[in-house]
Coordinates of C-alpha atoms and ligand atoms in Angstrom, one line a residue:
M1 CA 21.2 14.7 18.3
A2 CA 23.1 12.1 16.5
D3 CA 19.9 10.0 16.3
A4 CA 17.8 12.9 15.5
Y5 CA 17.6 12.7 11.7
W6 CA 18.3 10.5 8.8
D7 CA 19.8 13.6 6.8
A8 CA 20.4 16.3 9.1
E9 CA 21.6 18.8 6.6
F10 CA 18.5 18.4 4.5
D11 CA 15.9 17.7 6.7
T12 CA 16.8 20.9 8.7
M13 CA 17.5 23.3 5.8
P14 CA 15.2 26.1 5.7
W15 CA 12.2 25.1 3.3
D16 CA 12.6 27.9 0.9
E17 CA 16.5 27.4 0.8
L18 CA 15.9 23.6 -0.3
R19 CA 13.5 24.8 -2.8
T20 CA 16.2 27.2 -4.3
W21 CA 18.7 24.6 -4.3
Q22 CA 16.5 22.1 -5.8
R23 CA 15.3 24.9 -8.6
G24 CA 19.2 25.0 -9.3
Q25 CA 19.4 21.1 -10.6
F26 CA 16.5 21.8 -13.2
A27 CA 18.6 22.9 -16.0
A28 CA 21.0 20.3 -16.2
F29 CA 18.4 17.8 -15.3
L30 CA 16.2 18.3 -18.1
A31 CA 18.8 19.1 -20.5
G32 CA 20.0 15.6 -19.8
L33 CA 16.5 14.3 -20.1
A34 CA 15.7 16.0 -23.4
K35 CA 18.6 14.3 -24.6
S36 CA 18.1 10.8 -23.3
S37 CA 14.3 10.2 -23.2
P38 CA 12.8 10.1 -26.6
F39 CA 9.3 10.8 -24.7
Y40 CA 10.5 13.9 -22.9
A41 CA 12.4 15.0 -25.9
Q42 CA 9.4 15.6 -27.4
R43 CA 7.6 16.9 -24.5
L44 CA 10.3 19.4 -23.6
D45 CA 10.4 20.6 -27.2
G46 CA 10.2 24.5 -27.0
V47 CA 11.0 24.7 -23.3
P48 CA 13.6 27.0 -22.7
V49 CA 15.5 24.2 -20.3
D50 CA 18.5 26.3 -19.6
Q51 CA 16.0 28.6 -17.7
A52 CA 14.0 26.0 -15.9
G53 CA 15.3 26.9 -12.6
S54 CA 13.0 30.3 -13.0
T55 CA 9.5 29.9 -11.6
A56 CA 8.0 31.3 -14.6
V57 CA 9.4 29.1 -17.0
W58 CA 8.9 26.1 -14.8
A59 CA 5.3 26.8 -14.6
A60 CA 4.9 26.6 -18.3
V61 CA 6.8 23.0 -18.1
P62 CA 4.0 20.5 -19.5
F63 CA 2.8 18.2 -16.6
T64 CA 3.0 14.2 -17.0
T65 CA 0.1 12.0 -16.0
K66 CA 0.0 8.5 -15.4
D67 CA -1.7 8.1 -18.9
D68 CA 1.3 9.9 -20.5
L69 CA 3.8 7.6 -18.6
R70 CA 1.7 4.4 -19.7
A71 CA 1.6 5.9 -23.4
G72 CA 5.5 6.6 -23.0
Q73 CA 6.1 3.3 -22.2
Q74 CA 4.0 1.8 -25.0
A75 CA 5.8 3.8 -27.6
A76 CA 9.2 2.2 -28.5
S77 CA 11.1 4.2 -31.2
T78 CA 14.2 2.3 -29.6
D79 CA 14.7 -1.1 -28.0
A80 CA 14.5 0.2 -24.8
L81 CA 13.1 -2.1 -22.2
L82 CA 10.7 0.6 -20.7
G83 CA 9.8 2.4 -24.0
D84 CA 10.4 5.8 -24.8
L85 CA 10.4 6.9 -21.0
Q86 CA 13.7 5.3 -20.6
G87 CA 16.6 7.8 -20.4
V88 CA 19.5 5.1 -20.0
D89 CA 20.7 2.0 -22.1
N90 CA 19.1 -1.5 -20.9
G91 CA 22.6 -2.6 -19.4
D92 CA 22.5 0.3 -16.9
I93 CA 19.0 -0.9 -15.5
V94 CA 19.5 -3.0 -12.4
Q95 CA 15.9 -3.4 -11.2
V96 CA 12.7 -2.9 -12.4
V97 CA 9.4 -1.9 -10.0
A98 CA 5.9 -2.0 -10.9
S99 CA 3.1 0.3 -10.2
S100 CA 0.6 -1.9 -8.1
G101 CA -2.1 -0.8 -10.9
T102 CA -5.6 -1.5 -9.6
T103 CA -6.8 -0.2 -12.9
G104 CA -5.3 -0.7 -16.3
V105 CA -1.8 -2.1 -17.6
P106 CA 0.9 -1.8 -15.0
V107 CA 3.5 0.9 -15.7
F108 CA 7.0 -0.4 -15.1
F109 CA 10.0 1.8 -13.7
G110 CA 13.6 1.2 -13.9
L111 CA 16.3 2.0 -11.5
T112 CA 19.9 2.5 -12.4
D113 CA 22.4 1.7 -9.7
A114 CA 22.4 5.7 -8.7
D115 CA 18.8 5.6 -8.8
H116 CA 18.8 2.5 -6.5
Q117 CA 21.1 4.3 -4.2
S118 CA 18.8 7.7 -4.3
W119 CA 15.7 5.4 -3.3
L120 CA 17.8 3.7 -0.6
D121 CA 18.6 6.8 1.1
S122 CA 15.3 8.8 0.5
V123 CA 13.0 5.9 1.8
A124 CA 15.2 5.1 4.6
N125 CA 14.7 8.6 5.5
M126 CA 10.7 8.1 5.5
F127 CA 11.1 5.1 7.8
F128 CA 13.6 6.8 9.8
T129 CA 11.5 9.7 10.2
A130 CA 8.8 7.3 11.2
G131 CA 10.6 5.9 13.9
V132 CA 12.6 2.9 12.6
R133 CA 16.1 2.6 14.1
R134 CA 18.9 0.3 14.0
D135 CA 17.7 -1.8 17.0
S136 CA 14.1 -1.9 15.6
V137 CA 12.9 -5.4 14.6
V138 CA 10.3 -4.7 11.5
A139 CA 7.7 -6.9 10.1
L140 CA 7.0 -5.8 6.6
T141 CA 3.5 -6.9 5.5
T142 CA 3.8 -6.3 1.7
G143 CA 3.4 -9.7 -0.3
M144 CA 4.7 -8.6 -3.4
P145 CA 8.5 -7.7 -3.9
L146 CA 7.9 -6.0 -7.2
V147 CA 5.8 -3.0 -6.1
A148 CA 7.3 -0.1 -4.1
G149 CA 6.0 -1.3 -0.8
G150 CA 7.9 -4.7 -1.7
M151 CA 11.5 -4.8 -2.4
P152 CA 12.3 -1.1 -2.2
Y153 CA 11.0 -0.8 1.3
A154 CA 12.6 -4.0 2.5
D155 CA 15.9 -2.5 1.0
A156 CA 15.4 0.8 3.1
V157 CA 14.5 -1.1 6.2
R158 CA 18.0 -3.0 5.8
R159 CA 19.7 0.4 4.8
I160 CA 18.8 1.6 8.5
G161 CA 20.5 -1.4 9.9
A162 CA 17.0 -2.2 11.5
T163 CA 16.4 -6.4 11.5
L164 CA 14.0 -7.0 8.6
V165 CA 11.3 -9.7 9.0
W166 CA 9.6 -10.0 5.8
V167 CA 6.1 -11.5 6.7
G168 CA 4.2 -10.4 3.6
G169 CA 2.7 -13.1 1.4
Q170 CA 2.2 -15.5 4.3
T171 CA -1.4 -16.3 6.1
T172 CA -2.2 -14.1 8.8
A173 CA -1.6 -17.1 11.4
R174 CA 1.9 -17.3 10.1
M175 CA 2.6 -13.8 10.2
A176 CA 1.0 -13.5 13.8
T177 CA 3.2 -16.5 14.9
I178 CA 6.5 -15.1 13.3
M179 CA 5.7 -11.6 15.0
Q180 CA 5.3 -13.0 18.4
K181 CA 8.5 -15.3 18.1
L182 CA 10.8 -12.6 16.8
K183 CA 9.4 -9.9 19.3
V184 CA 8.7 -7.6 16.3
D185 CA 8.1 -4.0 17.4
T186 CA 7.5 -2.2 14.3
L187 CA 4.7 -3.0 11.9
I188 CA 4.6 -1.8 8.3
G189 CA 1.4 -2.1 6.4
T190 CA -1.5 -0.4 5.0
A191 CA -4.2 1.0 7.7
S192 CA -6.5 -1.4 6.5
F193 CA -4.5 -4.1 7.1
A194 CA -3.1 -3.0 10.4
T195 CA -6.4 -2.7 11.6
F196 CA -7.8 -6.0 10.0
F197 CA -4.5 -8.1 11.4
A198 CA -5.2 -6.8 14.8
G199 CA -8.6 -7.7 14.9
R200 CA -7.7 -11.4 13.6
C201 CA -4.7 -11.8 16.0
E202 CA -6.5 -13.3 18.8
E203 CA -8.5 -15.7 16.5
V204 CA -5.4 -17.2 14.7
L205 CA -2.9 -16.9 17.6
G206 CA -4.8 -17.0 20.6
V207 CA -3.0 -13.8 22.0
P208 CA -4.7 -10.5 21.0
A209 CA -2.5 -8.1 19.1
D210 CA -1.8 -5.8 21.9
Q211 CA -0.2 -8.4 23.8
L212 CA 2.6 -8.9 21.2
S213 CA 5.6 -6.4 21.4
V214 CA 4.8 -4.1 18.3
H215 CA 5.0 -0.3 19.8
T216 CA 5.4 1.3 16.6
V217 CA 2.8 1.0 13.3
I218 CA 3.8 2.4 10.2
A219 CA 1.0 2.8 7.7
G220 CA 0.6 4.1 4.1
G221 CA -0.9 3.3 0.9
E222 CA -4.3 5.0 1.5
P223 CA -5.6 7.9 3.0
G224 CA -7.3 7.7 6.5
M225 CA -4.3 7.3 9.2
G226 CA -4.4 11.1 9.7
Q227 CA -7.9 10.7 11.5
E228 CA -7.8 10.4 14.8
A229 CA -10.5 7.8 15.3
M230 CA -8.7 5.5 12.8
R231 CA -5.4 6.1 14.6
E232 CA -6.9 5.4 17.9
R233 CA -8.2 1.9 16.8
V234 CA -5.1 1.1 15.3
R235 CA -3.2 2.3 18.4
S236 CA -5.5 0.2 20.9
G237 CA -5.5 -2.8 18.7
W238 CA -1.8 -3.1 19.0
G239 CA -1.5 -1.7 22.3
A240 CA 1.2 0.6 20.1
D241 CA 2.3 3.8 21.6
R242 CA 3.1 5.3 18.1
I243 CA 1.2 5.7 14.5
S244 CA 3.4 6.9 11.7
E245 CA 1.7 7.6 8.6
V246 CA 3.9 7.5 5.4
M247 CA 3.3 8.2 2.0
G248 CA 5.1 7.5 -1.2
L249 CA 4.5 6.7 -5.0
C250 CA 6.2 4.1 -7.1
D251 CA 6.1 6.4 -10.2
V252 CA 8.1 8.9 -8.3
M253 CA 10.0 7.7 -5.0
P254 CA 8.3 5.0 -2.8
G255 CA 8.9 6.7 0.3
M256 CA 8.6 10.7 0.5
W257 CA 6.3 11.8 3.4
A258 CA 6.7 10.6 7.0
E259 CA 5.1 11.4 10.5
C260 CA 7.8 12.5 12.8
A261 CA 7.5 11.6 16.6
E262 CA 5.2 14.6 17.1
G263 CA 2.4 12.9 15.0
R264 CA 1.2 16.1 13.7
G265 CA 1.2 15.2 10.1
M266 CA 3.7 14.3 7.4
H267 CA 7.1 15.8 6.6
F268 CA 8.6 15.5 3.1
T269 CA 11.9 13.5 3.5
A270 CA 12.8 12.9 -0.3
G271 CA 14.5 16.4 -0.6
R272 CA 17.7 15.5 -2.0
N273 CA 15.8 13.7 -4.9
V274 CA 12.2 14.9 -5.5
F275 CA 10.7 18.2 -5.9
V276 CA 7.1 18.7 -4.7
E277 CA 4.8 21.1 -5.7
L278 CA 1.2 21.9 -4.9
V279 CA -1.2 22.9 -7.6
D280 CA -4.9 23.6 -8.0
P281 CA -6.2 20.3 -9.7
T282 CA -8.5 22.4 -11.8
T283 CA -6.4 24.9 -13.1
G284 CA -2.8 23.6 -12.6
E285 CA -1.7 26.7 -11.2
P286 CA 0.6 26.6 -8.5
V287 CA -0.4 27.0 -4.8
P288 CA 2.1 28.4 -2.1
W289 CA 3.2 25.9 0.6
E290 CA 1.3 28.0 3.4
F291 CA -0.9 26.9 6.4
D292 CA -4.1 25.5 5.4
A293 CA -3.0 25.2 1.6
H294 CA -4.5 22.4 -0.3
G295 CA -4.2 20.9 -3.6
E296 CA -2.9 18.1 -5.8
A297 CA 0.9 17.2 -5.1
V298 CA 3.0 17.3 -8.1
Y299 CA 6.3 15.7 -8.2
T300 CA 9.8 16.0 -10.4
T301 CA 12.6 13.4 -9.6
F302 CA 15.3 15.6 -10.8
T303 CA 18.4 12.9 -9.8
R304 CA 16.5 10.0 -11.7
Q305 CA 18.2 8.5 -14.5
A306 CA 16.2 5.5 -15.7
T307 CA 12.6 6.7 -16.0
A308 CA 12.6 10.2 -14.5
V309 CA 9.2 12.0 -14.5
V310 CA 8.6 15.9 -14.7
R311 CA 5.8 17.3 -12.8
F312 CA 4.0 14.2 -12.4
R313 CA 0.1 14.9 -11.5
S314 CA -0.1 12.2 -8.3
R315 CA -3.7 12.8 -8.0
D316 CA -3.3 12.8 -4.2
H317 CA -4.9 15.9 -2.7
V318 CA -3.0 17.3 0.3
R319 CA -3.5 19.8 2.8
V320 CA -0.9 21.8 4.7
V321 CA -1.6 21.1 8.5
G322 CA 1.6 22.9 9.7
T323 CA 4.7 24.7 8.6
D324 CA 6.9 24.5 11.9
C325 CA 7.4 21.4 14.1
P326 CA 9.2 21.0 17.3
C327 CA 11.2 18.0 15.9
G328 CA 13.4 20.6 13.9
R329 CA 12.2 19.3 10.3
T330 CA 11.7 22.2 8.2
S331 CA 9.4 20.8 5.7
P332 CA 5.7 21.8 5.9
L333 CA 3.5 19.0 7.2
I334 CA 0.4 17.6 5.2
R335 CA -2.1 15.3 5.2
C336 CA -3.4 13.5 2.1
V337 CA -7.2 14.5 2.0
G338 CA -8.0 12.0 -0.7
R339 CA -7.6 11.1 -4.5
T340 CA -8.5 14.1 -6.6
D341 CA -10.1 11.3 -8.9
D342 CA -12.5 10.6 -6.1
M343 CA -13.3 14.3 -5.6
L344 CA -17.1 14.6 -6.0
I345 CA -19.2 17.6 -6.7
Y346 CA -22.0 18.5 -4.7
K347 CA -24.0 21.6 -6.1
A348 CA -20.8 22.8 -7.5
M349 CA -18.9 22.3 -4.4
N350 CA -15.9 19.9 -4.2
V351 CA -16.1 17.4 -1.4
F352 CA -14.0 14.6 -0.8
P353 CA -15.4 11.1 0.1
S354 CA -12.8 10.8 2.9
A355 CA -14.0 14.3 4.5
I356 CA -17.3 12.6 4.9
R357 CA -16.0 9.6 6.3
D358 CA -13.8 11.6 8.8
V359 CA -17.1 13.7 10.1
V360 CA -18.7 10.4 10.8
V361 CA -16.0 8.5 12.3
D362 CA -15.2 11.6 14.2
G363 CA -18.6 12.1 15.9
F364 CA -20.2 8.5 15.8
A365 CA -17.5 5.9 15.7
A366 CA -19.0 4.2 18.9
E367 CA -22.3 4.1 17.5
I368 CA -21.4 2.3 14.2
A369 CA -19.8 -0.8 13.0
G370 CA -16.9 0.5 10.7
P371 CA -17.6 0.3 7.3
L372 CA -19.4 3.0 5.3
R373 CA -19.5 3.7 1.6
L374 CA -21.0 6.4 -0.8
R375 CA -23.6 4.8 -3.0
K376 CA -23.5 6.0 -6.9
A377 CA -25.9 5.5 -9.4
H378 CA -22.9 4.5 -11.7
A379 CA -19.3 4.0 -11.0
D380 CA -18.2 7.3 -12.5
Q381 CA -20.7 9.2 -10.9
V382 CA -19.1 12.4 -9.9
R383 CA -22.0 15.2 -9.7
F384 CA -24.8 15.0 -7.3
D385 CA -27.7 17.5 -6.8
E386 CA -29.6 16.0 -4.4
A387 CA -28.2 14.4 -0.8
I388 CA -25.6 11.9 -1.7
P389 CA -26.5 8.4 -0.4
L390 CA -24.5 7.0 2.3
E391 CA -24.8 3.7 3.4
I392 CA -23.1 2.7 7.3
E393 CA -23.2 -0.6 8.8
L394 CA -24.4 -1.0 12.3
P395 CA -22.8 -3.1 14.9
E396 CA -24.6 -6.4 15.3
S397 CA -26.6 -5.8 18.2
H398 CA -28.5 -3.1 16.0
S399 CA -30.9 -3.8 13.6
P400 CA -31.6 -0.8 10.8
G401 CA -35.2 -0.2 12.0
S402 CA -33.9 0.7 15.4
T403 CA -31.7 3.5 14.9
G404 CA -33.7 6.1 16.9
D405 CA -32.3 9.7 15.4
L406 CA -28.7 8.3 14.6
G407 CA -29.3 9.0 10.8
D408 CA -30.7 12.7 11.3
R409 CA -27.5 13.4 13.6
I410 CA -25.1 12.0 11.1
E411 CA -26.9 14.0 8.6
T412 CA -26.8 17.2 10.6
A413 CA -23.0 16.7 11.5
V414 CA -21.9 16.4 7.7
L415 CA -24.3 19.3 6.9
E416 CA -22.6 21.4 9.5
R417 CA -19.3 20.4 8.9
L418 CA -19.0 20.4 5.0
R419 CA -22.0 22.0 3.7
V420 CA -22.9 18.7 1.9
R421 CA -26.3 16.9 2.5
V422 CA -26.0 13.2 2.8
A423 CA -29.0 10.8 2.8
V424 CA -27.9 7.9 5.5
E425 CA -28.9 4.6 5.1
F426 CA -28.2 1.7 7.6
L427 CA -27.2 -1.8 6.8
R428 CA -26.6 -4.8 8.8
R429 CA -23.4 -5.7 9.9
G430 CA -21.2 -7.2 7.0
A431 CA -23.4 -6.1 4.4
I432 CA -20.5 -4.0 2.8
P433 CA -18.3 -6.3 1.4
V434 CA -14.6 -6.6 2.8
G435 CA -12.9 -6.8 -0.4
E436 CA -14.0 -2.8 -0.9
Y437 CA -11.1 -1.9 1.8
K438 CA -9.5 0.2 -0.9
N439 CA -12.9 2.0 -1.5
A440 CA -12.2 5.6 -0.8
L441 CA -15.2 5.9 1.9
T442 CA -14.6 2.5 3.7
Y443 CA -13.6 3.0 7.6
V444 CA -12.6 -0.6 8.6
G445 CA -13.8 -1.2 12.1
Q446 CA -13.4 -4.1 14.5
Ligands
ZN501 ZN1 8.3 17.1 13.0

């Protein structure tokens, strides 16, 4: 069993017991933060921080949003490098990390030496849970050291003692050559990239990806890897026997969730440093961690010194898919359903684009090319009172005029499963730009 857990004590502590221990840290954490961070001094004014361990008091502690962090960083009542969010002297910061920031100004986060140690430990736990061991040879495909998936991931792989092969930032051809030469057995990348790379490997290397030695694919950074058809594409593309979905956030902790070998959902792997809550995204009310519960994940970094966050609204909508696991880890198992920002309203019902994608891919993967997307009248359209236009690419051998009843069957399946009407429109292969990988709906086929 020595090799079963990264942190046997915390990984197997009953979930309620872990929560109680975490709540026990809140009073001292908030009291310190109110003194050290001008942003939180103001934010916590009036909160009885000495009673923050009580669930009632905690539930009244204000949330922190990404916009708050951005504003807190821009406000500079001192000479702090990271604005009013910062809770330590500049000299105590040993590293700065940036949110990848697809929109707006990036937000920067600092690490003290102690923060760096806690990141190493928790992110290592994520990768260990996902299957990385001392004898693993791990290709890291992230290209940017400054983001959470860059240097922090690289550090954590080395913390486990695995062999880090940081191939990110190079051409696909070079990455493939290096992976072949060094007999890489574990690949870390986004789900889209893992699929794209598998599809390109034979073309650039002359050898299909399933003839390289990758047997574990660790994928994160976007929802989708919980979906069986997507997993199967990655598994067969690489000839892998293990797919591990992982999730973290640079604003909080770059690694917090990971799938164990059972592959039934992601465990929480950052309990020593981060408190996670589920809340109703509309009302902000706490939601209990029970089977099939869902809500927005909200995080508190109760050990963080340089740039702590309190009740941070992640916008990640997660569902509890299990509460016990044969591996012995005691945290709930979750899947990320999508971003609460992506949530649409169809006739007063909430629906995630990813849920529509999952129904289509589940039932029709063999009949469509891969990419699909919802068409909105304008970029921020959220409400739909008519059927939602759903564009789907066809395989090269098909033309939009010869699809028979496929459109009807897809529309019926979505209606039956989600009670949502979509209006399917078929497109020729290649019509949806590849650059839209991050689009919530896009399912990347071969
Ligand atoms: Zn497990």
